[in-house]
Coordinates of N, CA and C and ligand atoms in Angstrom, one line a residue:
X1 N 88.9 35.9 34.8 CA 89.4 34.8 35.6 C 88.9 35.0 37.0
X2 N 88.5 34.0 37.7 CA 88.1 34.0 39.1 C 89.1 33.2 39.9
X3 N 89.4 33.6 41.1 CA 90.3 32.9 41.9 C 89.9 33.0 43.4
X4 N 90.8 32.7 44.3 CA 90.5 32.6 45.7 C 90.4 34.0 46.3
X5 N 90.6 35.1 45.5 CA 90.3 36.4 46.0 C 88.8 36.8 45.6
X6 N 88.2 36.0 44.7 CA 86.8 36.3 44.3 C 85.9 35.9 45.4
X7 N 84.7 36.5 45.4 CA 83.6 36.1 46.3 C 82.9 34.8 45.8
X8 N 82.2 34.2 46.7 CA 81.4 33.0 46.3 C 80.5 33.3 45.1
X9 N 79.8 34.5 45.3 CA 78.8 34.9 44.2 C 79.6 35.2 42.9
X10 N 80.7 35.8 42.9 CA 81.5 36.0 41.7 C 81.9 34.7 41.0
X11 N 82.3 33.7 41.8 CA 82.7 32.4 41.3 C 81.4 31.8 40.7
X12 N 80.3 31.8 41.4 CA 79.1 31.2 40.8 C 78.7 31.9 39.5
X13 N 78.7 33.2 39.5 CA 78.3 34.0 38.3 C 79.2 33.8 37.1
X14 N 80.5 33.4 37.4 CA 81.4 33.2 36.3 C 81.0 32.0 35.4
X15 N 80.3 31.1 36.0 CA 79.9 29.9 35.2 C 81.1 29.0 34.9
X16 N 82.2 29.2 35.5 CA 83.4 28.4 35.2 C 83.2 26.9 35.5
X17 N 83.5 26.1 34.6 CA 83.4 24.6 34.9 C 84.8 23.9 35.1
X18 N 85.8 24.7 35.0 CA 87.2 24.2 35.2 C 87.8 24.8 36.4
X19 N 88.4 24.0 37.2 CA 89.1 24.5 38.4 C 90.6 24.1 38.2
X20 N 91.5 25.0 38.6 CA 92.9 24.8 38.4 C 93.5 24.7 39.8
X21 N 94.1 23.5 40.1 CA 94.7 23.3 41.4 C 96.2 23.1 41.3
X22 N 97.0 24.1 41.7 CA 98.4 23.9 41.7 C 98.9 23.1 43.0
X23 N 99.8 22.2 42.8 CA 100.3 21.4 43.9 C 101.9 21.6 43.9
X24 N 102.4 22.1 45.0 CA 103.8 22.4 45.1 C 104.4 21.5 46.2
X25 N 105.4 22.0 46.8 CA 106.1 21.3 47.9 C 106.9 22.3 48.7
X26 N 107.2 22.0 49.9 CA 108.1 22.8 50.8 C 109.3 21.9 51.0
X27 N 110.4 22.2 50.3 CA 111.5 21.3 50.3 C 112.8 22.0 49.9
X28 N 113.9 21.5 50.4 CA 115.2 22.1 50.1 C 115.4 22.2 48.6
X29 N 116.0 23.3 48.2 CA 116.3 23.5 46.7 C 117.7 24.0 46.6
X30 N 118.6 23.3 47.3 CA 120.0 23.6 47.1 C 120.3 24.9 47.8
X31 N 121.6 25.4 47.6 CA 122.0 26.6 48.3 C 121.5 27.9 47.7
X32 N 120.8 27.8 46.5 CA 120.5 29.1 45.8 C 119.0 29.4 45.7
X33 N 118.1 28.3 45.9 CA 116.7 28.6 45.8 C 116.0 28.4 47.1
X34 N 114.9 29.1 47.3 CA 114.1 29.0 48.6 C 113.3 27.7 48.6
X35 N 112.9 27.3 49.8 CA 112.1 26.0 49.9 C 110.7 26.1 49.3
X36 N 110.3 27.3 49.0 CA 108.9 27.5 48.4 C 108.9 27.4 46.9
X37 N 110.1 27.1 46.3 CA 110.2 27.2 44.8 C 109.1 26.4 44.1
X38 N 108.9 25.2 44.4 CA 108.0 24.4 43.7 C 106.5 24.9 43.8
X39 N 106.2 25.4 45.0 CA 104.9 26.0 45.2 C 104.7 27.3 44.4
X40 N 105.7 28.1 44.5 CA 105.6 29.4 43.8 C 105.5 29.2 42.3
X41 N 106.3 28.2 41.7 CA 106.2 27.9 40.3 C 104.9 27.4 39.9
X42 N 104.4 26.4 40.7 CA 103.1 25.8 40.3 C 102.0 26.9 40.4
X43 N 102.0 27.8 41.4 CA 101.0 28.8 41.5 C 101.1 29.8 40.3
X44 N 102.3 30.1 39.9 CA 102.5 31.1 38.8 C 102.0 30.5 37.5
X45 N 102.3 29.2 37.2 CA 101.8 28.5 36.0 C 100.3 28.4 36.1
X46 N 99.7 28.1 37.2 CA 98.3 28.0 37.4 C 97.6 29.3 37.1
X47 N 98.2 30.4 37.6 CA 97.6 31.7 37.4 C 97.5 32.1 36.0
X48 N 98.6 31.8 35.2 CA 98.6 32.2 33.8 C 97.7 31.3 33.0
X49 N 97.6 30.0 33.4 CA 96.7 29.1 32.7 C 95.2 29.6 33.0
X50 N 94.9 29.9 34.2 CA 93.6 30.3 34.6 C 93.1 31.6 33.8
X51 N 94.1 32.5 33.6 CA 93.8 33.7 32.8 C 93.5 33.3 31.3
X52 N 94.3 32.4 30.8 CA 94.1 32.1 29.4 C 92.8 31.3 29.1
X53 N 92.4 30.5 30.0 CA 91.2 29.6 29.7 C 90.0 30.0 30.5
X54 N 90.1 31.1 31.3 CA 89.0 31.6 32.1 C 88.5 30.5 33.1
X55 N 89.5 30.0 33.8 CA 89.1 28.9 34.8 C 89.2 29.6 36.2
X56 N 88.7 28.8 37.2 CA 88.8 29.2 38.6 C 90.1 28.7 39.2
X57 N 90.9 29.6 39.7 CA 92.2 29.3 40.3 C 92.1 29.0 41.8
X58 N 92.5 27.9 42.2 CA 92.5 27.5 43.6 C 93.9 27.9 44.3
X59 N 93.9 28.0 45.6 CA 95.2 28.3 46.2 C 96.2 27.1 46.0
X60 N 97.4 27.3 45.9 CA 98.4 26.2 45.7 C 98.6 25.5 47.0
X61 N 98.7 24.2 46.9 CA 98.9 23.3 48.0 C 100.4 23.4 48.3
X62 N 100.8 23.8 49.5 CA 102.3 24.0 49.7 C 103.0 22.7 50.2
X63 N 102.3 21.7 50.6 CA 102.9 20.5 51.1 C 102.5 19.3 50.3
X64 N 103.5 18.4 50.1 CA 103.1 17.1 49.4 C 104.1 16.0 49.9
X65 N 104.6 15.2 49.0 CA 105.4 14.1 49.5 C 106.9 14.4 49.0
X66 N 107.8 14.6 49.9 CA 109.2 14.9 49.6 C 110.1 14.3 50.6
X67 N 109.7 13.1 51.1 CA 110.6 12.5 52.1 C 112.0 12.3 51.7
X68 N 112.2 12.3 50.3 CA 113.6 12.2 49.8 C 114.5 13.3 50.2
X69 N 113.9 14.4 50.7 CA 114.6 15.6 51.1 C 114.7 15.8 52.6
X70 N 114.3 14.7 53.3 CA 114.2 14.8 54.8 C 115.5 15.2 55.5
X71 N 116.6 14.9 54.8 CA 117.9 15.2 55.5 C 118.2 16.7 55.6
X72 N 117.5 17.5 54.9 CA 117.8 18.9 54.9 C 116.7 19.7 55.6
X73 N 117.1 20.5 56.6 CA 116.1 21.3 57.3 C 115.3 22.2 56.4
X74 N 114.1 22.4 56.7 CA 113.2 23.3 55.8 C 112.3 22.4 55.0
X75 N 112.6 21.1 54.8 CA 111.7 20.3 54.0 C 110.5 19.8 54.9
X76 N 109.3 19.8 54.4 CA 108.1 19.4 55.2 C 107.3 18.4 54.3
X77 N 107.1 17.2 54.7 CA 106.4 16.3 53.9 C 105.2 15.6 54.6
X78 N 104.4 15.0 53.8 CA 103.3 14.2 54.4 C 103.4 12.8 53.8
X79 N 102.8 11.8 54.4 CA 102.8 10.4 53.9 C 101.9 10.4 52.6
X80 N 102.3 9.5 51.7 CA 101.6 9.4 50.4 C 100.1 9.1 50.6
X81 N 99.7 8.3 51.5 CA 98.3 8.0 51.7 C 97.5 9.2 52.2
X82 N 98.2 10.1 53.0 CA 97.6 11.3 53.5 C 97.3 12.2 52.3
X83 N 98.3 12.4 51.4 CA 98.2 13.2 50.3 C 97.1 12.7 49.3
X84 N 97.1 11.4 49.1 CA 96.1 10.8 48.3 C 94.7 11.1 48.8
X85 N 94.4 10.9 50.1 CA 93.1 11.2 50.7 C 92.8 12.7 50.6
X86 N 93.8 13.5 50.8 CA 93.5 15.0 50.8 C 93.1 15.4 49.4
X87 N 93.8 14.9 48.3 CA 93.4 15.2 46.9 C 92.0 14.7 46.6
X88 N 91.7 13.4 47.1 CA 90.4 12.8 46.9 C 89.3 13.8 47.4
X89 N 89.5 14.2 48.7 CA 88.5 15.1 49.3 C 88.3 16.4 48.5
X90 N 89.4 17.0 48.1 CA 89.4 18.3 47.4 C 88.6 18.1 46.1
X91 N 89.0 17.1 45.3 CA 88.4 16.9 44.0 C 86.9 16.5 44.2
X92 N 86.6 15.7 45.2 CA 85.1 15.4 45.4 C 84.3 16.6 45.7
X93 N 84.9 17.5 46.5 CA 84.2 18.8 46.8 C 84.0 19.6 45.6
X94 N 85.0 19.6 44.7 CA 84.9 20.4 43.4 C 83.8 19.8 42.6
X95 N 83.8 18.4 42.5 CA 82.7 17.8 41.7 C 81.3 18.1 42.3
X96 N 81.2 18.1 43.6 CA 79.9 18.5 44.2 C 79.5 19.9 43.8
X97 N 80.5 20.8 43.7 CA 80.2 22.2 43.4 C 79.9 22.4 41.9
X98 N 80.0 21.3 41.1 CA 79.6 21.4 39.7 C 80.7 21.6 38.7
X99 N 81.9 21.5 39.2 CA 83.0 21.6 38.2 C 83.1 20.4 37.3
X100 N 83.4 20.5 36.1 CA 83.5 19.4 35.1 C 84.9 18.9 35.0
X101 N 85.8 19.7 35.3 CA 87.2 19.2 35.2 C 88.1 20.0 36.1
X102 N 89.2 19.3 36.5 CA 90.2 19.9 37.4 C 91.5 19.7 36.7
X103 N 92.2 20.8 36.6 CA 93.6 20.8 36.0 C 94.6 20.9 37.2
X104 N 95.3 19.8 37.3 CA 96.4 19.8 38.4 C 97.7 20.4 37.8
X105 N 98.2 21.4 38.4 CA 99.5 21.9 38.0 C 100.5 21.4 39.0
X106 N 101.3 20.4 38.6 CA 102.2 19.8 39.6 C 103.6 20.4 39.5
X107 N 103.9 21.1 40.6 CA 105.2 21.8 40.7 C 106.4 21.0 41.2
X108 N 106.1 19.8 41.8 CA 107.1 19.0 42.4 C 107.0 17.6 41.7
X109 N 108.1 17.2 41.0 CA 108.1 16.0 40.3 C 108.0 14.7 41.2
X110 N 108.3 14.9 42.5 CA 108.4 13.7 43.3 C 107.0 13.3 44.0
X111 N 105.9 13.9 43.5 CA 104.6 13.4 44.0 C 104.2 12.2 43.3
X112 N 104.8 11.1 43.6 CA 104.6 9.8 42.8 C 103.2 9.3 43.0
X113 N 102.5 9.6 44.1 CA 101.2 9.1 44.4 C 100.2 9.8 43.5
X114 N 100.6 10.9 42.8 CA 99.6 11.6 42.0 C 99.1 10.7 40.8
X115 N 99.9 9.9 40.3 CA 99.5 9.1 39.1 C 98.4 8.1 39.5
X116 N 98.7 7.3 40.6 CA 97.6 6.4 41.0 C 96.3 7.2 41.5
X117 N 96.5 8.3 42.1 CA 95.4 9.1 42.5 C 94.5 9.5 41.3
X118 N 95.2 10.0 40.3 CA 94.4 10.5 39.0 C 93.7 9.3 38.4
X119 N 94.4 8.2 38.3 CA 93.8 7.0 37.7 C 92.6 6.5 38.5
X120 N 92.7 6.4 39.8 CA 91.6 5.9 40.6 C 90.5 6.9 40.6
X121 N 90.8 8.2 40.7 CA 89.7 9.2 40.8 C 88.9 9.2 39.5
X122 N 89.6 9.2 38.4 CA 89.0 9.3 37.1 C 88.2 8.0 36.8
X123 N 88.6 6.9 37.3 CA 87.9 5.6 37.1 C 86.6 5.6 37.9
X124 N 86.6 6.2 39.0 CA 85.4 6.1 39.9 C 84.5 7.3 39.8
X125 N 85.0 8.4 39.2 CA 84.2 9.6 39.0 C 84.2 10.0 37.6
X126 N 83.1 9.7 36.9 CA 83.1 9.9 35.4 C 83.1 11.4 35.1
X127 N 82.7 12.2 36.1 CA 82.5 13.6 35.8 C 83.7 14.5 35.7
X128 N 84.6 14.3 36.7 CA 85.8 15.2 36.8 C 86.9 14.5 36.0
X129 N 87.5 15.3 35.2 CA 88.7 14.8 34.5 C 89.9 15.6 35.0
X130 N 90.9 14.9 35.4 CA 92.1 15.5 36.0 C 93.2 15.5 35.0
X131 N 93.7 16.6 34.7 CA 94.7 16.7 33.6 C 96.0 17.3 34.3
X132 N 97.1 16.8 33.9 CA 98.4 17.2 34.5 C 99.3 17.7 33.4
X133 N 99.5 19.0 33.3 CA 100.3 19.6 32.2 C 101.7 19.0 32.2
X134 N 102.3 18.6 33.3 CA 103.6 18.1 33.3 C 103.8 17.0 32.4
X135 N 102.8 16.1 32.2 CA 102.9 15.0 31.3 C 103.1 15.4 29.9
X136 N 102.5 16.6 29.5 CA 102.7 17.1 28.2 C 104.0 17.7 28.0
X137 N 104.6 18.2 29.0 CA 105.9 18.9 28.9 C 107.1 17.9 28.8
X138 N 106.9 16.7 29.4 CA 108.1 15.8 29.5 C 108.7 15.4 28.2
X139 N 107.9 15.1 27.1 CA 108.6 14.7 25.9 C 109.2 15.9 25.1
X140 N 109.0 17.1 25.6 CA 109.5 18.2 24.8 C 111.0 18.3 24.7
X141 N 111.5 18.6 23.6 CA 112.9 18.7 23.4 C 113.5 20.0 23.9
X142 N 114.2 19.9 25.0 CA 114.7 21.1 25.6 C 116.1 21.6 25.1
X143 N 116.7 20.7 24.2 CA 118.0 21.1 23.7 C 117.9 22.4 22.9
X144 N 118.9 23.2 23.0 CA 118.9 24.5 22.3 C 118.3 25.6 23.2
X145 N 117.6 25.1 24.3 CA 117.1 26.1 25.2 C 117.8 26.0 26.5
X146 N 118.0 24.8 27.0 CA 118.8 24.5 28.3 C 120.1 23.8 28.0
X147 N 121.1 24.1 28.8 CA 122.4 23.5 28.7 C 122.4 22.2 29.5
X148 N 121.5 22.1 30.5 CA 121.4 20.9 31.3 C 120.0 20.4 31.4
X149 N 119.8 19.1 31.6 CA 118.4 18.5 31.6 C 117.6 19.0 32.8
X150 N 116.3 19.1 32.6 CA 115.4 19.6 33.8 C 115.4 18.6 34.9
X151 N 115.9 19.0 36.1 CA 116.0 18.2 37.3 C 115.7 19.1 38.5
X152 N 115.8 18.5 39.6 CA 115.6 19.3 40.9 C 116.6 20.5 41.0
X153 N 116.1 21.6 41.3 CA 116.9 22.9 41.5 C 117.8 23.2 40.2
X154 N 117.3 22.8 39.1 CA 118.1 22.9 37.9 C 118.1 24.3 37.2
X155 N 118.7 24.3 36.0 CA 118.8 25.5 35.3 C 117.4 26.1 34.9
X156 N 116.5 25.2 34.5 CA 115.2 25.7 34.2 C 114.5 26.2 35.4
X157 N 114.5 25.5 36.5 CA 113.8 26.0 37.7 C 114.4 27.3 38.2
X158 N 115.7 27.4 38.2 CA 116.4 28.6 38.6 C 116.1 29.8 37.7
X159 N 116.0 29.5 36.4 CA 115.6 30.6 35.4 C 114.2 31.1 35.7
X160 N 113.3 30.1 35.9 CA 111.9 30.5 36.2 C 111.8 31.3 37.5
X161 N 112.6 30.9 38.5 CA 112.6 31.7 39.7 C 113.2 33.0 39.6
X162 N 114.2 33.2 38.7 CA 114.8 34.5 38.5 C 113.8 35.4 37.8
X163 N 113.0 34.8 37.0 CA 111.9 35.6 36.3 C 110.8 36.0 37.3
X164 N 110.4 35.1 38.1 CA 109.3 35.3 39.0 C 109.6 36.1 40.3
X165 N 110.8 35.8 40.8 CA 111.1 36.3 42.1 C 112.7 36.4 42.3
X166 N 113.3 37.3 41.5 CA 114.7 37.4 41.5 C 115.3 37.6 42.8
X167 N 114.7 38.3 43.7 CA 115.3 38.6 45.0 C 115.4 37.3 45.9
X168 N 114.6 36.3 45.5 CA 114.7 35.1 46.3 C 115.8 34.1 45.9
X169 N 116.4 34.4 44.7 CA 117.5 33.5 44.2 C 118.8 34.0 44.7
X170 N 119.6 33.1 45.5 CA 120.9 33.5 46.0 C 121.9 33.5 44.9
X171 N 122.6 34.6 44.7 CA 123.7 34.6 43.7 C 125.0 34.2 44.3
X172 N 125.4 32.9 44.1 CA 126.6 32.3 44.8 C 127.8 32.6 44.0
Ligands
ZN1 ZN1 111.7 22.2 42.5

């Protein structure tokens, strides 16, 4: 696996044609989880995925669109068109570098502009395919595993954070 701790030569020598880009958010996560939860989870999933398929892991994007959480201090958001343009530039640079596909690991469900971005980019750039694992997870039957449905700051998110960073979960 190569990642952002690799040198440019190591990344070139790896011959990897797939880049993994985690996208998180900095936003309130209730009284028990830190504001970095979505970014940390997206980065962790991206890291494991990169190991499994020998892809190049990019740094997780810590900001996206979370205006719905603006009432709570600690949330930081950007406008949807800014996020769209930023993603466009990142993916165009990856295409220029010779990557054949980008896998987006979306840690924050509220990045609604991601769907039109993926459609537009894939329609105009035949080379890069953007895949979003979250779409494959949604129809999964969580009954028997979770007592409550997956939502913001939910049982699933809290369980994953306990696994990845127990000290950051407040025991209320
Ligand atoms: Zn979250």
